[in-house]
Structures are given as structure tokens and as C-alpha cells.
Short mmCIF file of C-alpha atoms in Angstrom, two decimals:
data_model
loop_
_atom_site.label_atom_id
_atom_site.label_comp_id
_atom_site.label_asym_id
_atom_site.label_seq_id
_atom_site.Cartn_x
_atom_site.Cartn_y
_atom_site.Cartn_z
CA UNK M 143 27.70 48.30 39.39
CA UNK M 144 25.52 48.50 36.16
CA UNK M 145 22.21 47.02 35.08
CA UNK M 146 21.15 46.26 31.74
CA UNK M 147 17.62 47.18 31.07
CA UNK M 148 16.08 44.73 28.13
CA UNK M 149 13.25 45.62 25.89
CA UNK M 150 11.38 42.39 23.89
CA UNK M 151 13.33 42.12 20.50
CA UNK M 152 10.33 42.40 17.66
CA UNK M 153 12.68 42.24 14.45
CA UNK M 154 14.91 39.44 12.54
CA UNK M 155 18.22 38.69 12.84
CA UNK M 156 19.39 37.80 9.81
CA UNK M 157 22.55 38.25 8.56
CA UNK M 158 26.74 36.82 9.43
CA UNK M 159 28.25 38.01 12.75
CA UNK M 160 32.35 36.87 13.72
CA UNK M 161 32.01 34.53 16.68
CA UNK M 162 34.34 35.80 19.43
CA UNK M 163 37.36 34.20 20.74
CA UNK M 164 37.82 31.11 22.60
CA UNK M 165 38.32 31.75 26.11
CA UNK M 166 39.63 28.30 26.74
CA UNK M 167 42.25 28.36 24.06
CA UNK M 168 43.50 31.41 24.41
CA UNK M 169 44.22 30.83 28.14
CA UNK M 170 46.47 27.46 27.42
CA UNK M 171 47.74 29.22 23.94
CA UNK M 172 49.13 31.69 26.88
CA UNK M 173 50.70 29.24 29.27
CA UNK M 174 52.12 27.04 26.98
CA UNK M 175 53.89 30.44 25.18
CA UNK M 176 55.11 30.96 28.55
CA UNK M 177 56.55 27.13 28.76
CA UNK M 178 58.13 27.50 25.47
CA UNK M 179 61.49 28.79 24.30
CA UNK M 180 61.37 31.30 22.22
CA UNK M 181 58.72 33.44 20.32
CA UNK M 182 55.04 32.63 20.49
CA UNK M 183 52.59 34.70 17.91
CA UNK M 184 48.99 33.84 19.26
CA UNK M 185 45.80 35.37 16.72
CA UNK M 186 42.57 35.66 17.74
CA UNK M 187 43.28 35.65 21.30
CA UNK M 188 40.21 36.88 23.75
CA UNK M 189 40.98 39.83 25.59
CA UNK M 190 38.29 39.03 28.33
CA UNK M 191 38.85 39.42 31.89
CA UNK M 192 39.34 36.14 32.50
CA UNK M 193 42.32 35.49 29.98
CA UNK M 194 43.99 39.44 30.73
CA UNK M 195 44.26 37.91 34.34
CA UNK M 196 46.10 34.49 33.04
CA UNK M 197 48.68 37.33 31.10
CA UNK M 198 49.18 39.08 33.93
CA UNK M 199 50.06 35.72 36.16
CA UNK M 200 52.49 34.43 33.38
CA UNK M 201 54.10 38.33 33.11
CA UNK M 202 55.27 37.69 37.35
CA UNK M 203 56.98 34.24 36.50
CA UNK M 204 59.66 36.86 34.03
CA UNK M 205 57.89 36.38 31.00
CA UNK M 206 57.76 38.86 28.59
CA UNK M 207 54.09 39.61 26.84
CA UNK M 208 53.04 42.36 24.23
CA UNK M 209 49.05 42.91 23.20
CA UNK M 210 47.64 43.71 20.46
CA UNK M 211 43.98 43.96 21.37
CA UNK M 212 42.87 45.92 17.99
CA UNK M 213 44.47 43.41 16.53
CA UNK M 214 43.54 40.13 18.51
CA UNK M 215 47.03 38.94 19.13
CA UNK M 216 49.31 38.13 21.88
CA UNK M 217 53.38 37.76 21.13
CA UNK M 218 55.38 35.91 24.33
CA UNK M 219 58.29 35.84 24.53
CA UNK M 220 60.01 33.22 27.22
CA UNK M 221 63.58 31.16 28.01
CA UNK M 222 60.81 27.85 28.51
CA UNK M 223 60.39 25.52 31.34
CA UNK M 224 63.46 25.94 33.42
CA UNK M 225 63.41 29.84 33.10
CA UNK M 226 60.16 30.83 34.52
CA UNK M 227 60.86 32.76 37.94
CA UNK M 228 59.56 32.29 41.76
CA UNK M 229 57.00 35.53 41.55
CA UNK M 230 58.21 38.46 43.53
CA UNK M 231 54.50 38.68 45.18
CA UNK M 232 51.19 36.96 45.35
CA UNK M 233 49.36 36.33 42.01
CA UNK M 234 45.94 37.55 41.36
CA UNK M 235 43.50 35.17 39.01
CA UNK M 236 41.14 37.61 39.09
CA UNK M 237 37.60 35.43 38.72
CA UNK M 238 39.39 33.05 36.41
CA UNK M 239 39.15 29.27 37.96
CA UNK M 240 40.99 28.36 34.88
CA UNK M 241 43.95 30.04 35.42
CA UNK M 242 43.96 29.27 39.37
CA UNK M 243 44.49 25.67 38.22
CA UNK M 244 46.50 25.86 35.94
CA UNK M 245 49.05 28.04 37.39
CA UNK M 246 48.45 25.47 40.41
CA UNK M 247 49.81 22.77 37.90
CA UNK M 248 52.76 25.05 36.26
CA UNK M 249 53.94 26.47 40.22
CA UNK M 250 54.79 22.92 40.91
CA UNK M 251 57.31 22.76 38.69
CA UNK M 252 58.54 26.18 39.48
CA UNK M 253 61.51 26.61 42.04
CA UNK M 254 60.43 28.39 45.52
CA UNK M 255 57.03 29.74 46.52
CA UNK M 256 53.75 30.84 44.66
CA UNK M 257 50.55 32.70 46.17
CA UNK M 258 48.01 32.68 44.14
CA UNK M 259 44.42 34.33 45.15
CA UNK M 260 41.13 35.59 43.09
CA UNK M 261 38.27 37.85 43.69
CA UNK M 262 35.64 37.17 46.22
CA UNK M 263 33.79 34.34 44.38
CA UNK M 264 36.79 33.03 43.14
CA UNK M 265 37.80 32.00 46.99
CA UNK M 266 35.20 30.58 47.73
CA UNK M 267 35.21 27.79 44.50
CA UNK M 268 36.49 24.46 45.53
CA UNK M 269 40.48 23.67 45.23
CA UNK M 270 41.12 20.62 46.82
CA UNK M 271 40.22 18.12 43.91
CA UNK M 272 43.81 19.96 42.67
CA UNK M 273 45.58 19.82 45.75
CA UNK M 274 45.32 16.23 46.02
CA UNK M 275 46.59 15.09 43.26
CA UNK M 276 49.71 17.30 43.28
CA UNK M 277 50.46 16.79 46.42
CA UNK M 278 50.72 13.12 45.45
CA UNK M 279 53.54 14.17 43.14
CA UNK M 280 55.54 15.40 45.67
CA UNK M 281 54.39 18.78 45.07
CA UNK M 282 54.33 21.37 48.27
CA UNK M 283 50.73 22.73 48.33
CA UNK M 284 48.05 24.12 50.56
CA UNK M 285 45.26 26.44 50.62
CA UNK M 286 42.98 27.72 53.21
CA UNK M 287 40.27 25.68 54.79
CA UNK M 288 41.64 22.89 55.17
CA UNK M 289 42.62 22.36 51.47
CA UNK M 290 38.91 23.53 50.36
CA UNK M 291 39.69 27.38 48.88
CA UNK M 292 41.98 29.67 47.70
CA UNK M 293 44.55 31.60 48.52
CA UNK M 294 46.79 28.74 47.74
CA UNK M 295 50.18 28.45 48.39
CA UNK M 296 52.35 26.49 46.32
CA UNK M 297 56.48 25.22 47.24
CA UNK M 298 57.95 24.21 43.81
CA UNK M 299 61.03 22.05 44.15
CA UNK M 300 62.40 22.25 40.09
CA UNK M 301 60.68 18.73 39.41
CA UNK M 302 57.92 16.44 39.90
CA UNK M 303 57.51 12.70 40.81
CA UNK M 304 55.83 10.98 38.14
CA UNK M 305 52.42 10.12 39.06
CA UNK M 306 49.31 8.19 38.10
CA UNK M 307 45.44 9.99 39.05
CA UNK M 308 42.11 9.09 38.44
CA UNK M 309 39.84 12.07 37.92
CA UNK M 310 36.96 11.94 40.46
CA UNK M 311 35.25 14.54 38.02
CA UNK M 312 35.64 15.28 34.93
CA UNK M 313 37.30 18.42 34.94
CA UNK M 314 39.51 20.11 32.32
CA UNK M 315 41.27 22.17 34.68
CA UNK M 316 42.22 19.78 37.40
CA UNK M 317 43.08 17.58 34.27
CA UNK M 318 45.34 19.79 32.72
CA UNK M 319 46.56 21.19 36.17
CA UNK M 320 48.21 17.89 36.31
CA UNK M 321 49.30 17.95 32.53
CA UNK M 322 50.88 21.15 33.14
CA UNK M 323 53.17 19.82 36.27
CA UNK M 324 53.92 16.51 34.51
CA UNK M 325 56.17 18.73 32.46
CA UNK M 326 58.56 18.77 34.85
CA UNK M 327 58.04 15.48 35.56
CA UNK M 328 60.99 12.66 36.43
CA UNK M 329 59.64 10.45 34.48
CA UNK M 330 56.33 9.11 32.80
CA UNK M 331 52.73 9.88 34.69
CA UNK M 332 49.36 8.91 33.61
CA UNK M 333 45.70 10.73 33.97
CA UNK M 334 42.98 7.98 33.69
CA UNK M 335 39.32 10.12 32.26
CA UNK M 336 36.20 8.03 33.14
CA UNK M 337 34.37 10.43 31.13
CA UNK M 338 35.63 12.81 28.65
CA UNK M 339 36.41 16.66 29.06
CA UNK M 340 37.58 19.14 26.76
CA UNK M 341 40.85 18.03 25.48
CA UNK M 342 42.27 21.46 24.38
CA UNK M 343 45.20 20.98 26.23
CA UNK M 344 46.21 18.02 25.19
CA UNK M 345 45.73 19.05 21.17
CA UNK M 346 48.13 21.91 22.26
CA UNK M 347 50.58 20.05 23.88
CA UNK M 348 50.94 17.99 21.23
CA UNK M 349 50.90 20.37 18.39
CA UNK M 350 54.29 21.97 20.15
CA UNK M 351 55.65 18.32 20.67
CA UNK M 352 55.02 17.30 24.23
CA UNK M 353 55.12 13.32 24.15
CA UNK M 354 51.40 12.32 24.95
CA UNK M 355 49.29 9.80 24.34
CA UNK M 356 45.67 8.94 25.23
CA UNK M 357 44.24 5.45 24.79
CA UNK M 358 40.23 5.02 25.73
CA UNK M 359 41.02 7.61 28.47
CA UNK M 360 44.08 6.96 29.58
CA UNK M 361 46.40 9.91 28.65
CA UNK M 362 49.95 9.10 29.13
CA UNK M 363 52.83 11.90 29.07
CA UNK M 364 55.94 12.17 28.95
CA UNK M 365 58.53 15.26 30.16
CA UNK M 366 59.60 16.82 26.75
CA UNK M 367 63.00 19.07 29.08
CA UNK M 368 62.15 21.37 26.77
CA UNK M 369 59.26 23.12 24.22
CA UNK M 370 59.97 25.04 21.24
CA UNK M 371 57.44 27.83 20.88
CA UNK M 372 55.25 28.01 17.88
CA UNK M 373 52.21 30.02 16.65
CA UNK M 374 48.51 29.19 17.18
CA UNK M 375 45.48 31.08 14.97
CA UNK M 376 42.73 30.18 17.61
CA UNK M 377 39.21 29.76 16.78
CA UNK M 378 35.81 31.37 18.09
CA UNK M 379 34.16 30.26 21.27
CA UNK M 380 31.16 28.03 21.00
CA UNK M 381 30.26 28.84 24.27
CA UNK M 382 30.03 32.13 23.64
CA UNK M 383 28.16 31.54 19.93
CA UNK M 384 25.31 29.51 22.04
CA UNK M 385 23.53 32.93 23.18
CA UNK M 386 23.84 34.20 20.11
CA UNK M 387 22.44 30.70 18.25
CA UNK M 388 19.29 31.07 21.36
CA UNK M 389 18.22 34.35 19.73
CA UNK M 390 17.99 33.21 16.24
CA UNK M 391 16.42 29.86 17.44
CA UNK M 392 14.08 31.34 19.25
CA UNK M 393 13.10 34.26 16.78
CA UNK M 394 10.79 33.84 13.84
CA UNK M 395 12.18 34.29 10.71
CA UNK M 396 15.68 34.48 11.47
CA UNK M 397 18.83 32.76 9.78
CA UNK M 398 22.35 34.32 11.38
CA UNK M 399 25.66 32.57 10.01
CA UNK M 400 28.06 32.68 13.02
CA UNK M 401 31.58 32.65 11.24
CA UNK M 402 34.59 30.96 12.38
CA UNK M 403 33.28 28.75 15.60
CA UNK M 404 35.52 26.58 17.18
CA UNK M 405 33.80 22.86 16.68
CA UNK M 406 36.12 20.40 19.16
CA UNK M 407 34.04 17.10 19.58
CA UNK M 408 34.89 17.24 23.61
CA UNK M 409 32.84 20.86 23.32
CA UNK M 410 29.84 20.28 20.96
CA UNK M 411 27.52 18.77 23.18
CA UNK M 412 25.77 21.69 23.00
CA UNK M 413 24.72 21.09 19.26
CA UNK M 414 24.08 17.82 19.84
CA UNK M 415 21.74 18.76 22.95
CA UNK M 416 20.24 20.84 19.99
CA UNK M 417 19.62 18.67 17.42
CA UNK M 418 17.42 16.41 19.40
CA UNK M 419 15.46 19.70 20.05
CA UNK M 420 14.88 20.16 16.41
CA UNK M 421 17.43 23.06 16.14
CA UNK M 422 17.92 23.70 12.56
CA UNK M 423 21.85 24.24 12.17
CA UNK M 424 24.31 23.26 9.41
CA UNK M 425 28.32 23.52 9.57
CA UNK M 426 29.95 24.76 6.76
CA UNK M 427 33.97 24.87 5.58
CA UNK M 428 35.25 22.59 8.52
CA UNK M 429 38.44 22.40 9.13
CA UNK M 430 41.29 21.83 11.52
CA UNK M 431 43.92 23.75 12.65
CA UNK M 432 46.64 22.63 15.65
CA UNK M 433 43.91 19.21 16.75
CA UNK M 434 41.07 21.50 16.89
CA UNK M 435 37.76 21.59 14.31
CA UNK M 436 36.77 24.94 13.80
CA UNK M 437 33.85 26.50 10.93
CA UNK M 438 30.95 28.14 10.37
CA UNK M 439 27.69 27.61 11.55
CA UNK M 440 24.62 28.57 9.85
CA UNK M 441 21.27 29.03 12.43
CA UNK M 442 17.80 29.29 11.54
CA UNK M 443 14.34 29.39 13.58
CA UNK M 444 13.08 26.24 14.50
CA UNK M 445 10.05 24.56 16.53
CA UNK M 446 12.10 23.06 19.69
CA UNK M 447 11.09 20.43 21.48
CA UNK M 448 12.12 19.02 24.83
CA UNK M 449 14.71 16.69 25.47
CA UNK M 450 17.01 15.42 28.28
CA UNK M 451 20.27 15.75 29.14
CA UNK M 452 21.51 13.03 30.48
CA UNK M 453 24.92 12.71 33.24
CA UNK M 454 27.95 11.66 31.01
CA UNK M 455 26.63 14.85 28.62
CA UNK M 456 27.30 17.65 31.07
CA UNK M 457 31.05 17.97 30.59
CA UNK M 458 30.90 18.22 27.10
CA UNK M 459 28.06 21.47 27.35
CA UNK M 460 28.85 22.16 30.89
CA UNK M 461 29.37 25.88 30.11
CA UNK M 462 26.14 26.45 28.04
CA UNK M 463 23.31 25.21 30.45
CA UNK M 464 22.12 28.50 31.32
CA UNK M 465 21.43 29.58 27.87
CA UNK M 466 20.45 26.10 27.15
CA UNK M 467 17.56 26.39 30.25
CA UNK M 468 16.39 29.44 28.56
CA UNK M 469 16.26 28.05 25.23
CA UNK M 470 14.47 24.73 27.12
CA UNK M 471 11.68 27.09 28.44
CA UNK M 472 10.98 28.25 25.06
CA UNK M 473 10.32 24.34 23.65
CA UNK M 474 7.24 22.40 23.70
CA UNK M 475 7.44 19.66 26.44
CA UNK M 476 9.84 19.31 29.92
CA UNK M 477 13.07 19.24 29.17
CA UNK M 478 15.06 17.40 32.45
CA UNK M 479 18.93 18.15 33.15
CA UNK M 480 20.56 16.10 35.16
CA UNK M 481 23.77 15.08 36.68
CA UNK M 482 24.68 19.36 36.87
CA UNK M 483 26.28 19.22 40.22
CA UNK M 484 29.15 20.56 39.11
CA UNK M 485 27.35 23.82 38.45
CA UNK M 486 26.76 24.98 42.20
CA UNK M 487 30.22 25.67 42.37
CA UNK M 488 30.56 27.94 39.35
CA UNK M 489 31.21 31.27 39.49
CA UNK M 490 27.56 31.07 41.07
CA UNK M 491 24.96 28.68 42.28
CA UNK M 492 24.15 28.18 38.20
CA UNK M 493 21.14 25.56 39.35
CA UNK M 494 19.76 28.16 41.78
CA UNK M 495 20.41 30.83 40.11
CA UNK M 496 19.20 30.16 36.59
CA UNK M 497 15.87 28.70 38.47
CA UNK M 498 15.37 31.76 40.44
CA UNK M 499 15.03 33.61 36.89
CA UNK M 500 13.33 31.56 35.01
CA UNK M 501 10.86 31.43 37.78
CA UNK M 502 10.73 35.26 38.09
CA UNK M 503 9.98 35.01 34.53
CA UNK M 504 6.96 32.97 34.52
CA UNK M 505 8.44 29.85 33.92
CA UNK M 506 7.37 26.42 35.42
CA UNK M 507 11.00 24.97 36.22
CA UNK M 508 11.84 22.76 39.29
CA UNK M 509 15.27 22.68 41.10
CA UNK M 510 17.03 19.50 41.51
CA UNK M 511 19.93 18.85 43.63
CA UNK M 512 21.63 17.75 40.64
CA UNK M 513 19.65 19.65 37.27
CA UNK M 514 16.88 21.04 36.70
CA UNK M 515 13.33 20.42 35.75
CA UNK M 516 11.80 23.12 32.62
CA UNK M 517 8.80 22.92 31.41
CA UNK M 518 7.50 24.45 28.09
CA UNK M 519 6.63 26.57 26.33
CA UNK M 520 6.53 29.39 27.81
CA UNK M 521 6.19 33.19 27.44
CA UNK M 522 8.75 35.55 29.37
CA UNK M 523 6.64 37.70 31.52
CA UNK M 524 9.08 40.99 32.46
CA UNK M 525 10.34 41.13 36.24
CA UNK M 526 13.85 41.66 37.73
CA UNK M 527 16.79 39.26 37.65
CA UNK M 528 19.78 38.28 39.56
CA UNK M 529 22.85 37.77 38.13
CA UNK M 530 24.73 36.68 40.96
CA UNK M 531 27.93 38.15 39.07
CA UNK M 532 28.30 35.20 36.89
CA UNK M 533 28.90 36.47 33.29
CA UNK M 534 26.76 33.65 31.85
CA UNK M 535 23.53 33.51 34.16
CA UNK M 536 23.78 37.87 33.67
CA UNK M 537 24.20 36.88 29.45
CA UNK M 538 21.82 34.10 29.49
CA UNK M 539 18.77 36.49 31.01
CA UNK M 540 19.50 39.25 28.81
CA UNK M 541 18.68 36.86 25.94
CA UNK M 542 15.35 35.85 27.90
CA UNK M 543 14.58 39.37 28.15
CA UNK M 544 15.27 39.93 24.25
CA UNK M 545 12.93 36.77 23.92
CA UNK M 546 10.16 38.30 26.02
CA UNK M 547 7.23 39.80 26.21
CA UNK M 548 7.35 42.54 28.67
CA UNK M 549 10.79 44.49 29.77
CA UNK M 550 13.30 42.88 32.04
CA UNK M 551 15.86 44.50 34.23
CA UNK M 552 19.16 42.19 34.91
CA UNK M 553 21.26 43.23 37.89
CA UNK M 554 24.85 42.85 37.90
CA UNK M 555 26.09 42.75 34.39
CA UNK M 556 29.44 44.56 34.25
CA UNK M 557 30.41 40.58 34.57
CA UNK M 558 30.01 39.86 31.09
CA UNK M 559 33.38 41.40 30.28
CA UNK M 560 34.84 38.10 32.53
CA UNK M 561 34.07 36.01 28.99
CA UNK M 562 32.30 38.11 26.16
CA UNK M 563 33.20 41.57 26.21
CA UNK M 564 31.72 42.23 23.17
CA UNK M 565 28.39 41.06 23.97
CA UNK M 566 26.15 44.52 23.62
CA UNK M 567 28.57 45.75 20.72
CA UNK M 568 27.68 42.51 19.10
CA UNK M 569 23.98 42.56 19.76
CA UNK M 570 23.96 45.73 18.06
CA UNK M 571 25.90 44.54 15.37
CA UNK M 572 22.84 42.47 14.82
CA UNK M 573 20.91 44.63 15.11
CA UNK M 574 19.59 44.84 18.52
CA UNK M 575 19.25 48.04 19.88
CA UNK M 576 17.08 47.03 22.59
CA UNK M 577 19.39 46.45 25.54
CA UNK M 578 20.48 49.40 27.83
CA UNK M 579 23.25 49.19 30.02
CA UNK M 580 22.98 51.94 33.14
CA UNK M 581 24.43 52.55 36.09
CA UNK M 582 22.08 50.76 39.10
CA UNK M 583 20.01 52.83 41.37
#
């Protein structure tokens, strides 16, 4: 286990800096090559832990994958829908609660029996909001505690009733769990969204011809009996380009052009969040490529203020509160999150854990049962930090520390490789030579 030991930052950043890839994307750029016939070419795919896990799932269903990390692409190869295999043994997602899910969904429609498991704090993050609703379609499926945790075991039968679901929370990956079995579907189901998630999935689905259609949240599809495979160019990661828009936020004199960032309305909550802080940000050369709104953003210091984030926000920037509590504690006034729940069962407790080091830092934050209560400004005093090995509470106090004004130490951090594993080379792309990562004492 390594530390990361995190001197204040006294320079600029100023300069351009490639955003990495989209986690997200590149996970459902993966299954859908492995639903497709044929050849799928996937660029700027993210070789983080998290998405090498969903490679290695769809590799056991007789799918055939090459990498080209130097590169940043991915070629699958796959017979589609009706070829994919019953796995010879249990399936490991790693720490990846995306790819649990979703190979949930795609098992269903897969004949005979899947296993799938996951690390330590993977088991113990909540499965039955999945379950449920495929075992309404007809679908086989169980996991341990009564439904609550993996390992899950799913029974595919070749084919799935068609169903209709309401989301009880708005979650992408029970969402397109469901999307995902449908495909197998025996005839027309129907998701109803009371409040919007990322839509990635369906923009892919479509783009390679799946019939679907969403109408003020109703998202209707359609069994396509077959997908021809295609080629996706995939964008940057805009949750990972939010601790690298803190630092030149937060740092005088700074103006960093993050190139390439992927810009999907059902993710940029986290801009809006910011302009109502007074973050100074522009977008240049937008564009759109398969559905999805990608270009460059353009970040310069500003004087942040507080603001609040309100419930029906928290999907749309559910992934950048902790970097968005540290940027919080560095704007004048108290900034109040709210409707967060979601976050306890993260990879962490995010609520508890991001308050535990913002509070070890000097700051005056509160813990609600459902946000969190930061009030500002404030100066990072140095101190030791938890990560909790979650890859964005060990990221989002290593840009505290760089903020700071004494040293910090962050426990944990060989986690960032689960989402950014080019996070130090990056920072010292920028610049930053500040940051030491050692092995812990």
C-alpha cells in the first residue's frame, strides 16, 4: 500500500493538458462491441482498472479483445447477441460497480449460469435495486444477503419478458442494466426516469441502431435480434478534468486549457454547479460525435463563492462532489449539498469520508445524513488523510494538499489507478512536482 506525500503547490499552471479518457464510455463502448457482430475499433479508450476489469468479463463470455494501450484503442471482435458464451468460471469486476451491473443486465440474456463477484468494497455496495427489476423480467437472479450484495448469481434462459420499471433512483447503471437485458427482449419494455441520469448508453445504443426512444423520461426499446458493430472515437472524462479544473480555480494566476472533454448535458452539472460559484470557464470547438458533446475547456482563477446544490442536481455531478467539497471550502460563504445519499454507498462512505478530511484539514464542514454542510474560505492546515480506497476521495485530497498551506500525507492512494491512472504523470505534466508517492510505513 502506498501514500502520497503532498507539498503546497506555490507556482502557475498555465498551459494545455489532454483530458483523459472517459471511464463511462469506454466501459459501454466495450459491452456493446461485445453485443455486436463483427469488428469494433474503439479510440481513446481508458485503460483504468475499472474498465481492464469490464475487458476481462466480456473476454469469459468467448469474445475476442486486442489492446492497444500506447495507443488508446481497443479492437473486439464478437458473433453478437446470440453468440456470447455461459462463462467457464466466476467473473471478477474487480472494484467496478459499473460493470457488476451491467454484466447483471447482459447475463440475463445469456444461456446458463453467471457468477459474478468484486473486491472487498465492491461486495459490500448495494445490488438489489438490480435484482428486482430483472427478476421481474423473468430473469433467474440472486445474490447474497438476501438480495443486498454481491456475489451474484445469474440463470440466463436465451430471452427476456418484456418489462416496464420505474427507477426508484436515478441510477445509470441499474438503468442501463435493464437496457442491456431488454436486448434480448420478447418484445417492447419501457424504463420510466423521474429524474435524469447520464444517458451514455442510450446515445450508444442508438448510434449502432438499437430501436429506442425516450419521451420526457420514458425510454422505450425495442429488441434489434441483432447489432452490427461499428467504431466509436470516445471523448475525455469530465469527471476526471474536475480535479484538474480545482487546481487552476483555486490557484492565482492560472489559465490551463483542458483539451478534448467530453461535455454530455446528463454529465455537466458540474460546470453548472461552477458557474454559480463564479468559476471562470469557456468551451471552445464543440462538437458531437456518436450523441455525445465533447470540446475544450479553457479554466482560469476565479473568486468562488458559495452556492447550493440542490436534490434533482446530484445525478448529473454525482461523481465530482468530493473535488467539488474541496473546491467549496476554498469559496467565500457555506456552500450546502444536499440530497447525496447515494454517496454512502460508493466505493466509500463519500459524505463521511470527504468530512473527515476536510475536517482534519481545518475546515468548518458539517455532516448531513444526506450532504454536507462547508463553510468558507478556508486555509488547508497540513495533517493526515484517509482515503478509504476510493480513487476520488484519495484524488480529491491530494488536490487539497496541493492547495494548502502546510504538507499533507494521503493514505491509500494506489486506488487512483481504479479511474485516472495518469493522475501524478499528469500533475507533472503541469508542472507539479510536488506530490510523492511512497511506499507506507
Amino acid at each position: 500500500m502506498r501514500r502520497a506525500l503532498v507539498l503546497p503547490f506555490r507556482g502557475t499552471l498555465q498551459g494545455t493538458i489532454l483530458c483523459p479518457r472517459d471511464k463511462s464510455l469506454s466501459h459501454r463502448a466495450a459491452f456493446i462491441g461485445a453485443l455486436s457482430e463483427g469488428e469494433t475499433h474503439i479510440s481513446g479508450f481508458s485503460f483504468c482498472r475499472d474498465c481492464l476489469a469490464t475487458l476481462s468479463c466480456i473476454r469469459a463470455l468467448g469474445v475476442e479483445v486486442h489492446t492497444f494501450p500506447e495507443e488508446g484503442k481497443v479492437v473486439i471482435r464478437s458473433g453478437g447477441l446470440f453468440a456470447l458464451r455461459e462463462p467457464e468460471d466466476v467473473l471478477n469486476a474487480e472494484n467496478s460497480g459499473t460493470t457488476i451491473r451491467f454484466m447483471a443486465g447482459i447475463a440475463s440474456g445469456i444461456r446458463g449460469l453467471t457468477v459474478l463477484t468484486g473486491d472487498e468494497s465492491l461486495r459490500r455496495r448495494p445490488m438489489r435495486r438490480v435484482i428486482e427489476p430483472l427478476r421481474k423480467a423473468g430473469v433467474e437472479i440472486g445474490g447474497r444477503g438476501g438480495d443486498r450484495f454481491p456475489p451474484l448469481f445469474i440463470r440466463g434462459k436465451g430471452s427476456v419478458l418484456p418489462f416496464h420499471h420505474v427507477l426508484e433512483v436515478p441510477s445509470a447503471q441499474v438503468k442501463s442494466a435493464l437496457l442491456f437485458a431488454a436486448l434480448w427482449g420478447e418484445g417492447k419494455s419501457t424504463i420510466v426516469e423521474p429524474l435524469p441520469s447520464r444517458n451514455h448508453t442510450e446515445n450508444m445504443l442508438r448510434y449502432v441502431g438499437v430501436p429506442l426512444h425516450e419521451d420526457h423520461g420514458v425510454i422505450t426499446i425495442e429488441p434489434p435480434g441483432s447489432i452490427s458493430a461499428s467504431s466509436f472515437d470516445l471523448p475525455g472524462d469530465i469527471s476526471s478534468a474536475a480535479f484538474l479544473m480545482a487546481l487552476a480555480l483555486c490557484i492565482p494566476g492560472s489559465s490551463l486549457l483542458i483539451q478534448d472533454v467530453g461535455l454530455n448535458p446528463t454529465r455537466a452539472g458540474f460546470l453548472r454547479c461552477l458557474e454559480r460559484m463564479g468559476g471562470r470557464y469557456r468551451v471552445l470547438g464543440r462538437r458531437k460525435t456518436f450523441g455525445e458533446e465533447r470540446g475544450d475547456i479553457l479554466v482560469e482563477h476565479s473568486e468562488l463563492v458559495a452556492t447550493s446544490v440542490e436534490p434533482e442536481e446530484i445525478p448529473l455531478l454525482i461523481d465530482e462532489i468530493p473535488i467539488l467539497a474541496v473546491i467549496a471550502a476554498k469559496a467565500r460563504g457555506t456552500t450546502v449539498i444536499s440530497g447525496a445519499q447515494e454517496l454512502r454507498v460508493k466505493e466509500s462512505d463519500r459524505l463521511f469520508a470527504i468530512a473527515r478530511g476536510l475536517q482534519s484539514l481545518g475546515v468548518n464542514v458539517g455532516e448531513k445524513e444526506d450532504g454536507l454542510i462547508i463553510r468558507g474560505p478556508c486555509a488547508f492546515r497540513g495533517g493526515t488523510v484517509q482515503s478509504f480506497g476510493d480513487h476520488r476521495i484519495a484524488m480529491s485530497f491530494i488536490i487539497a494538499g496541493l492547495l494548502g498551506e502546510e504538507n499533507v500525507v494521503v493514505e491509500d492512494v494506489d486506488c487512483v489507478d481504479v479511474s485516472y491512472p495518469s493522475f501524478f504523470t499528469d500533475l507533472g505534466k503541469l508542472g507539479i512536482q510536488s506530490v510523492t508517492v511512497e511506499e507506507a510505513r
